[in-house]
Amino acid sequence: MAIDTNFTTPSSPPSSSDPINFRTRADAFVAWLVTLVTQLISFITQLNSTETNINAKEASTVAASAAAVASANYQ
């Protein structure tokens, strides 16, 4: 399973050099932070799933390898 989380770019952060739009930009930036956390949770969930997949395939490969060695050494 491919990891397919797309992270959004942040809106312009609030700036004291733009006091007129400070509150609007602060609200938008905080909303983006909430979205970022949700995207990070999705990314970590997919990453954990991929790790589980890799570990299962490794265990399967090790078992197949051991079976092949045992078969080759059978007398």
mmCIF file of N, CA and C in Angstrom:
data_model
loop_
_atom_site.group_PDB
_atom_site.id
_atom_site.type_symbol
_atom_site.label_atom_id
_atom_site.label_comp_id
_atom_site.label_asym_id
_atom_site.label_seq_id
_atom_site.Cartn_x
_atom_site.Cartn_y
_atom_site.Cartn_z
ATOM 1 N N MET A 1 0.842 -1.180 0.000
ATOM 2 C CA MET A 1 0.000 0.000 0.000
ATOM 3 C C MET A 1 0.885 1.240 0.000
ATOM 4 N N ALA A 2 0.665 2.101 -0.928
ATOM 5 C CA ALA A 2 1.449 3.326 -1.009
ATOM 6 C C ALA A 2 0.922 4.360 -0.018
ATOM 7 N N ILE A 3 1.807 5.149 0.461
ATOM 8 C CA ILE A 3 1.413 6.237 1.360
ATOM 9 C C ILE A 3 0.972 7.396 0.472
ATOM 10 N N ASP A 4 -0.264 7.825 0.649
ATOM 11 C CA ASP A 4 -0.808 8.834 -0.264
ATOM 12 C C ASP A 4 -1.381 10.055 0.441
ATOM 13 N N THR A 5 -0.778 10.451 1.536
ATOM 14 C CA THR A 5 -1.233 11.654 2.234
ATOM 15 C C THR A 5 -0.654 12.875 1.541
ATOM 16 N N ASN A 6 -1.514 13.793 1.194
ATOM 17 C CA ASN A 6 -1.070 15.052 0.601
ATOM 18 C C ASN A 6 -1.157 16.146 1.656
ATOM 19 N N PHE A 7 -0.035 16.772 1.924
ATOM 20 C CA PHE A 7 -0.011 17.841 2.911
ATOM 21 C C PHE A 7 -0.335 19.164 2.230
ATOM 22 N N THR A 8 -1.210 19.933 2.855
ATOM 23 C CA THR A 8 -1.576 21.233 2.299
ATOM 24 C C THR A 8 -0.564 22.280 2.734
ATOM 25 N N THR A 9 -0.427 23.291 1.934
ATOM 26 C CA THR A 9 0.490 24.373 2.295
ATOM 27 C C THR A 9 -0.225 25.311 3.265
ATOM 28 N N PRO A 10 0.523 25.874 4.181
ATOM 29 C CA PRO A 10 -0.113 26.756 5.165
ATOM 30 C C PRO A 10 -0.543 28.080 4.537
ATOM 31 N N SER A 11 -1.548 28.646 5.149
ATOM 32 C CA SER A 11 -1.933 29.991 4.731
ATOM 33 C C SER A 11 -0.881 30.958 5.282
ATOM 34 N N SER A 12 -0.983 32.192 4.901
ATOM 35 C CA SER A 12 -0.022 33.185 5.398
ATOM 36 C C SER A 12 -0.165 33.312 6.910
ATOM 37 N N PRO A 13 0.934 33.176 7.635
ATOM 38 C CA PRO A 13 0.843 33.292 9.093
ATOM 39 C C PRO A 13 0.545 34.740 9.498
ATOM 40 N N PRO A 14 0.000 34.920 10.681
ATOM 41 C CA PRO A 14 -0.266 36.289 11.137
ATOM 42 C C PRO A 14 1.037 37.057 11.308
ATOM 43 N N SER A 15 0.949 38.331 11.099
ATOM 44 C CA SER A 15 2.144 39.158 11.198
ATOM 45 C C SER A 15 1.798 40.484 11.863
ATOM 46 N N SER A 16 2.659 40.911 12.761
ATOM 47 C CA SER A 16 2.424 42.202 13.416
ATOM 48 C C SER A 16 2.598 43.361 12.445
ATOM 49 N N SER A 17 3.226 43.101 11.303
ATOM 50 C CA SER A 17 3.382 44.158 10.300
ATOM 51 C C SER A 17 2.096 44.361 9.501
ATOM 52 N N ASP A 18 1.112 43.485 9.709
ATOM 53 C CA ASP A 18 -0.186 43.611 9.038
ATOM 54 C C ASP A 18 -1.293 43.531 10.089
ATOM 55 N N PRO A 19 -1.405 44.558 10.942
ATOM 56 C CA PRO A 19 -2.348 44.484 12.054
ATOM 57 C C PRO A 19 -3.813 44.422 11.623
ATOM 58 N N ILE A 20 -4.127 44.943 10.465
ATOM 59 C CA ILE A 20 -5.517 44.942 9.999
ATOM 60 C C ILE A 20 -6.000 43.516 9.753
ATOM 61 N N ASN A 21 -5.157 42.671 9.189
ATOM 62 C CA ASN A 21 -5.540 41.291 8.858
ATOM 63 C C ASN A 21 -5.033 40.262 9.862
ATOM 64 N N PHE A 22 -4.481 40.717 10.977
ATOM 65 C CA PHE A 22 -3.858 39.797 11.925
ATOM 66 C C PHE A 22 -4.829 38.721 12.400
ATOM 67 N N ARG A 23 -6.005 39.129 12.844
ATOM 68 C CA ARG A 23 -6.959 38.157 13.390
ATOM 69 C C ARG A 23 -7.429 37.169 12.322
ATOM 70 N N THR A 24 -7.729 37.666 11.146
ATOM 71 C CA THR A 24 -8.184 36.787 10.063
ATOM 72 C C THR A 24 -7.101 35.784 9.692
ATOM 73 N N ARG A 25 -5.869 36.278 9.565
ATOM 74 C CA ARG A 25 -4.759 35.385 9.222
ATOM 75 C C ARG A 25 -4.453 34.414 10.352
ATOM 76 N N ALA A 26 -4.598 34.861 11.602
ATOM 77 C CA ALA A 26 -4.359 33.972 12.748
ATOM 78 C C ALA A 26 -5.397 32.851 12.765
ATOM 79 N N ASP A 27 -6.657 33.192 12.518
ATOM 80 C CA ASP A 27 -7.711 32.170 12.484
ATOM 81 C C ASP A 27 -7.456 31.158 11.371
ATOM 82 N N ALA A 28 -7.068 31.649 10.198
ATOM 83 C CA ALA A 28 -6.795 30.757 9.066
ATOM 84 C C ALA A 28 -5.585 29.869 9.367
ATOM 85 N N PHE A 29 -4.585 30.431 10.016
ATOM 86 C CA PHE A 29 -3.381 29.665 10.331
ATOM 87 C C PHE A 29 -3.673 28.583 11.367
ATOM 88 N N VAL A 30 -4.472 28.903 12.368
ATOM 89 C CA VAL A 30 -4.841 27.908 13.378
ATOM 90 C C VAL A 30 -5.682 26.801 12.733
ATOM 91 N N ALA A 31 -6.572 27.170 11.836
ATOM 92 C CA ALA A 31 -7.369 26.163 11.118
ATOM 93 C C ALA A 31 -6.453 25.257 10.299
ATOM 94 N N TRP A 32 -5.428 25.831 9.685
ATOM 95 C CA TRP A 32 -4.472 25.016 8.924
ATOM 96 C C TRP A 32 -3.722 24.059 9.860
ATOM 97 N N LEU A 33 -3.378 24.520 11.057
ATOM 98 C CA LEU A 33 -2.687 23.650 12.011
ATOM 99 C C LEU A 33 -3.547 22.437 12.377
ATOM 100 N N VAL A 34 -4.839 22.652 12.538
ATOM 101 C CA VAL A 34 -5.746 21.546 12.837
ATOM 102 C C VAL A 34 -5.742 20.557 11.673
ATOM 103 N N THR A 35 -5.791 21.087 10.452
ATOM 104 C CA THR A 35 -5.747 20.231 9.264
ATOM 105 C C THR A 35 -4.421 19.480 9.192
ATOM 106 N N LEU A 36 -3.330 20.151 9.518
ATOM 107 C CA LEU A 36 -2.011 19.513 9.493
ATOM 108 C C LEU A 36 -1.962 18.339 10.463
ATOM 109 N N VAL A 37 -2.505 18.510 11.650
ATOM 110 C CA VAL A 37 -2.510 17.426 12.633
ATOM 111 C C VAL A 37 -3.292 16.229 12.080
ATOM 112 N N THR A 38 -4.431 16.480 11.472
ATOM 113 C CA THR A 38 -5.232 15.408 10.875
ATOM 114 C C THR A 38 -4.447 14.701 9.774
ATOM 115 N N GLN A 39 -3.754 15.468 8.945
ATOM 116 C CA GLN A 39 -2.947 14.879 7.871
ATOM 117 C C GLN A 39 -1.788 14.072 8.441
ATOM 118 N N LEU A 40 -1.167 14.552 9.505
ATOM 119 C CA LEU A 40 -0.068 13.818 10.134
ATOM 120 C C LEU A 40 -0.555 12.501 10.727
ATOM 121 N N ILE A 41 -1.730 12.517 11.341
ATOM 122 C CA ILE A 41 -2.291 11.279 11.887
ATOM 123 C C ILE A 41 -2.529 10.281 10.769
ATOM 124 N N SER A 42 -3.065 10.741 9.650
ATOM 125 C CA SER A 42 -3.291 9.866 8.492
ATOM 126 C C SER A 42 -1.963 9.307 7.975
ATOM 127 N N PHE A 43 -0.955 10.165 7.884
ATOM 128 C CA PHE A 43 0.357 9.747 7.403
ATOM 129 C C PHE A 43 0.964 8.684 8.320
ATOM 130 N N ILE A 44 0.895 8.910 9.620
ATOM 131 C CA ILE A 44 1.474 7.962 10.579
ATOM 132 C C ILE A 44 0.724 6.639 10.544
ATOM 133 N N THR A 45 -0.594 6.692 10.400
ATOM 134 C CA THR A 45 -1.382 5.464 10.296
ATOM 135 C C THR A 45 -0.964 4.662 9.075
ATOM 136 N N GLN A 46 -0.797 5.339 7.938
ATOM 137 C CA GLN A 46 -0.363 4.653 6.720
ATOM 138 C C GLN A 46 1.059 4.129 6.860
ATOM 139 N N LEU A 47 1.917 4.885 7.518
ATOM 140 C CA LEU A 47 3.296 4.464 7.735
ATOM 141 C C LEU A 47 3.348 3.212 8.609
ATOM 142 N N ASN A 48 2.541 3.189 9.662
ATOM 143 C CA ASN A 48 2.479 2.007 10.527
ATOM 144 C C ASN A 48 1.957 0.797 9.773
ATOM 145 N N SER A 49 0.981 0.993 8.909
ATOM 146 C CA SER A 49 0.444 -0.099 8.097
ATOM 147 C C SER A 49 1.521 -0.647 7.157
ATOM 148 N N THR A 50 2.281 0.252 6.559
ATOM 149 C CA THR A 50 3.359 -0.161 5.665
ATOM 150 C C THR A 50 4.422 -0.934 6.438
ATOM 151 N N GLU A 51 4.748 -0.485 7.646
ATOM 152 C CA GLU A 51 5.728 -1.185 8.479
ATOM 153 C C GLU A 51 5.241 -2.597 8.807
ATOM 154 N N THR A 52 3.978 -2.724 9.155
ATOM 155 C CA THR A 52 3.402 -4.035 9.460
ATOM 156 C C THR A 52 3.502 -4.948 8.250
ATOM 157 N N ASN A 53 3.203 -4.414 7.076
ATOM 158 C CA ASN A 53 3.312 -5.173 5.827
ATOM 159 C C ASN A 53 4.741 -5.649 5.589
ATOM 160 N N ILE A 54 5.686 -4.754 5.769
ATOM 161 C CA ILE A 54 7.101 -5.094 5.555
ATOM 162 C C ILE A 54 7.545 -6.167 6.543
ATOM 163 N N ASN A 55 7.148 -6.029 7.808
ATOM 164 C CA ASN A 55 7.529 -7.014 8.815
ATOM 165 C C ASN A 55 6.945 -8.383 8.508
ATOM 166 N N ALA A 56 5.704 -8.421 8.035
ATOM 167 C CA ALA A 56 5.077 -9.703 7.679
ATOM 168 C C ALA A 56 5.800 -10.341 6.503
ATOM 169 N N LYS A 57 6.175 -9.533 5.524
ATOM 170 C CA LYS A 57 6.889 -10.075 4.361
ATOM 171 C C LYS A 57 8.279 -10.551 4.749
ATOM 172 N N GLU A 58 8.919 -9.854 5.677
ATOM 173 C CA GLU A 58 10.232 -10.293 6.141
ATOM 174 C C GLU A 58 10.116 -11.642 6.850
ATOM 175 N N ALA A 59 9.126 -11.778 7.713
ATOM 176 C CA ALA A 59 8.927 -13.044 8.434
ATOM 177 C C ALA A 59 8.665 -14.178 7.453
ATOM 178 N N SER A 60 7.892 -13.909 6.421
ATOM 179 C CA SER A 60 7.596 -14.912 5.407
ATOM 180 C C SER A 60 8.860 -15.300 4.636
ATOM 181 N N THR A 61 9.679 -14.312 4.322
ATOM 182 C CA THR A 61 10.927 -14.567 3.605
ATOM 183 C C THR A 61 11.896 -15.380 4.452
ATOM 184 N N VAL A 62 11.994 -15.060 5.729
ATOM 185 C CA VAL A 62 12.876 -15.803 6.638
ATOM 186 C C VAL A 62 12.414 -17.252 6.751
ATOM 187 N N ALA A 63 11.111 -17.453 6.853
ATOM 188 C CA ALA A 63 10.577 -18.818 6.947
ATOM 189 C C ALA A 63 10.841 -19.592 5.660
ATOM 190 N N ALA A 64 10.658 -18.941 4.516
ATOM 191 C CA ALA A 64 10.919 -19.606 3.235
ATOM 192 C C ALA A 64 12.395 -19.954 3.083
ATOM 193 N N SER A 65 13.245 -19.046 3.545
ATOM 194 C CA SER A 65 14.686 -19.275 3.488
ATOM 195 C C SER A 65 15.082 -20.468 4.362
ATOM 196 N N ALA A 66 14.521 -20.510 5.563
ATOM 197 C CA ALA A 66 14.828 -21.613 6.472
ATOM 198 C C ALA A 66 14.341 -22.946 5.880
ATOM 199 N N ALA A 67 13.179 -22.926 5.246
ATOM 200 C CA ALA A 67 12.647 -24.135 4.619
ATOM 201 C C ALA A 67 13.543 -24.576 3.458
ATOM 202 N N ALA A 68 14.029 -23.619 2.688
ATOM 203 C CA ALA A 68 14.889 -23.951 1.573
ATOM 204 C C ALA A 68 16.219 -24.533 2.050
ATOM 205 N N VAL A 69 16.787 -23.966 3.087
ATOM 206 C CA VAL A 69 18.046 -24.481 3.649
ATOM 207 C C VAL A 69 17.834 -25.877 4.224
ATOM 208 N N ALA A 70 16.736 -26.046 4.941
ATOM 209 C CA ALA A 70 16.448 -27.367 5.517
ATOM 210 C C ALA A 70 16.246 -28.407 4.416
ATOM 211 N N SER A 71 15.585 -28.010 3.353
ATOM 212 C CA SER A 71 15.341 -28.909 2.228
ATOM 213 C C SER A 71 16.656 -29.276 1.526
ATOM 214 N N ALA A 72 17.526 -28.299 1.374
ATOM 215 C CA ALA A 72 18.795 -28.543 0.709
ATOM 216 C C ALA A 72 19.703 -29.455 1.549
ATOM 217 N N ASN A 73 19.563 -29.352 2.866
ATOM 218 C CA ASN A 73 20.398 -30.155 3.767
ATOM 219 C C ASN A 73 19.764 -31.491 4.145
ATOM 220 N N TYR A 74 18.584 -31.790 3.644
ATOM 221 C CA TYR A 74 17.898 -33.028 3.995
ATOM 222 C C TYR A 74 18.634 -34.219 3.398
ATOM 223 N N GLN A 75 18.802 -35.269 4.204
ATOM 224 C CA GLN A 75 19.506 -36.458 3.697
ATOM 225 C C GLN A 75 18.658 -37.673 3.847
#
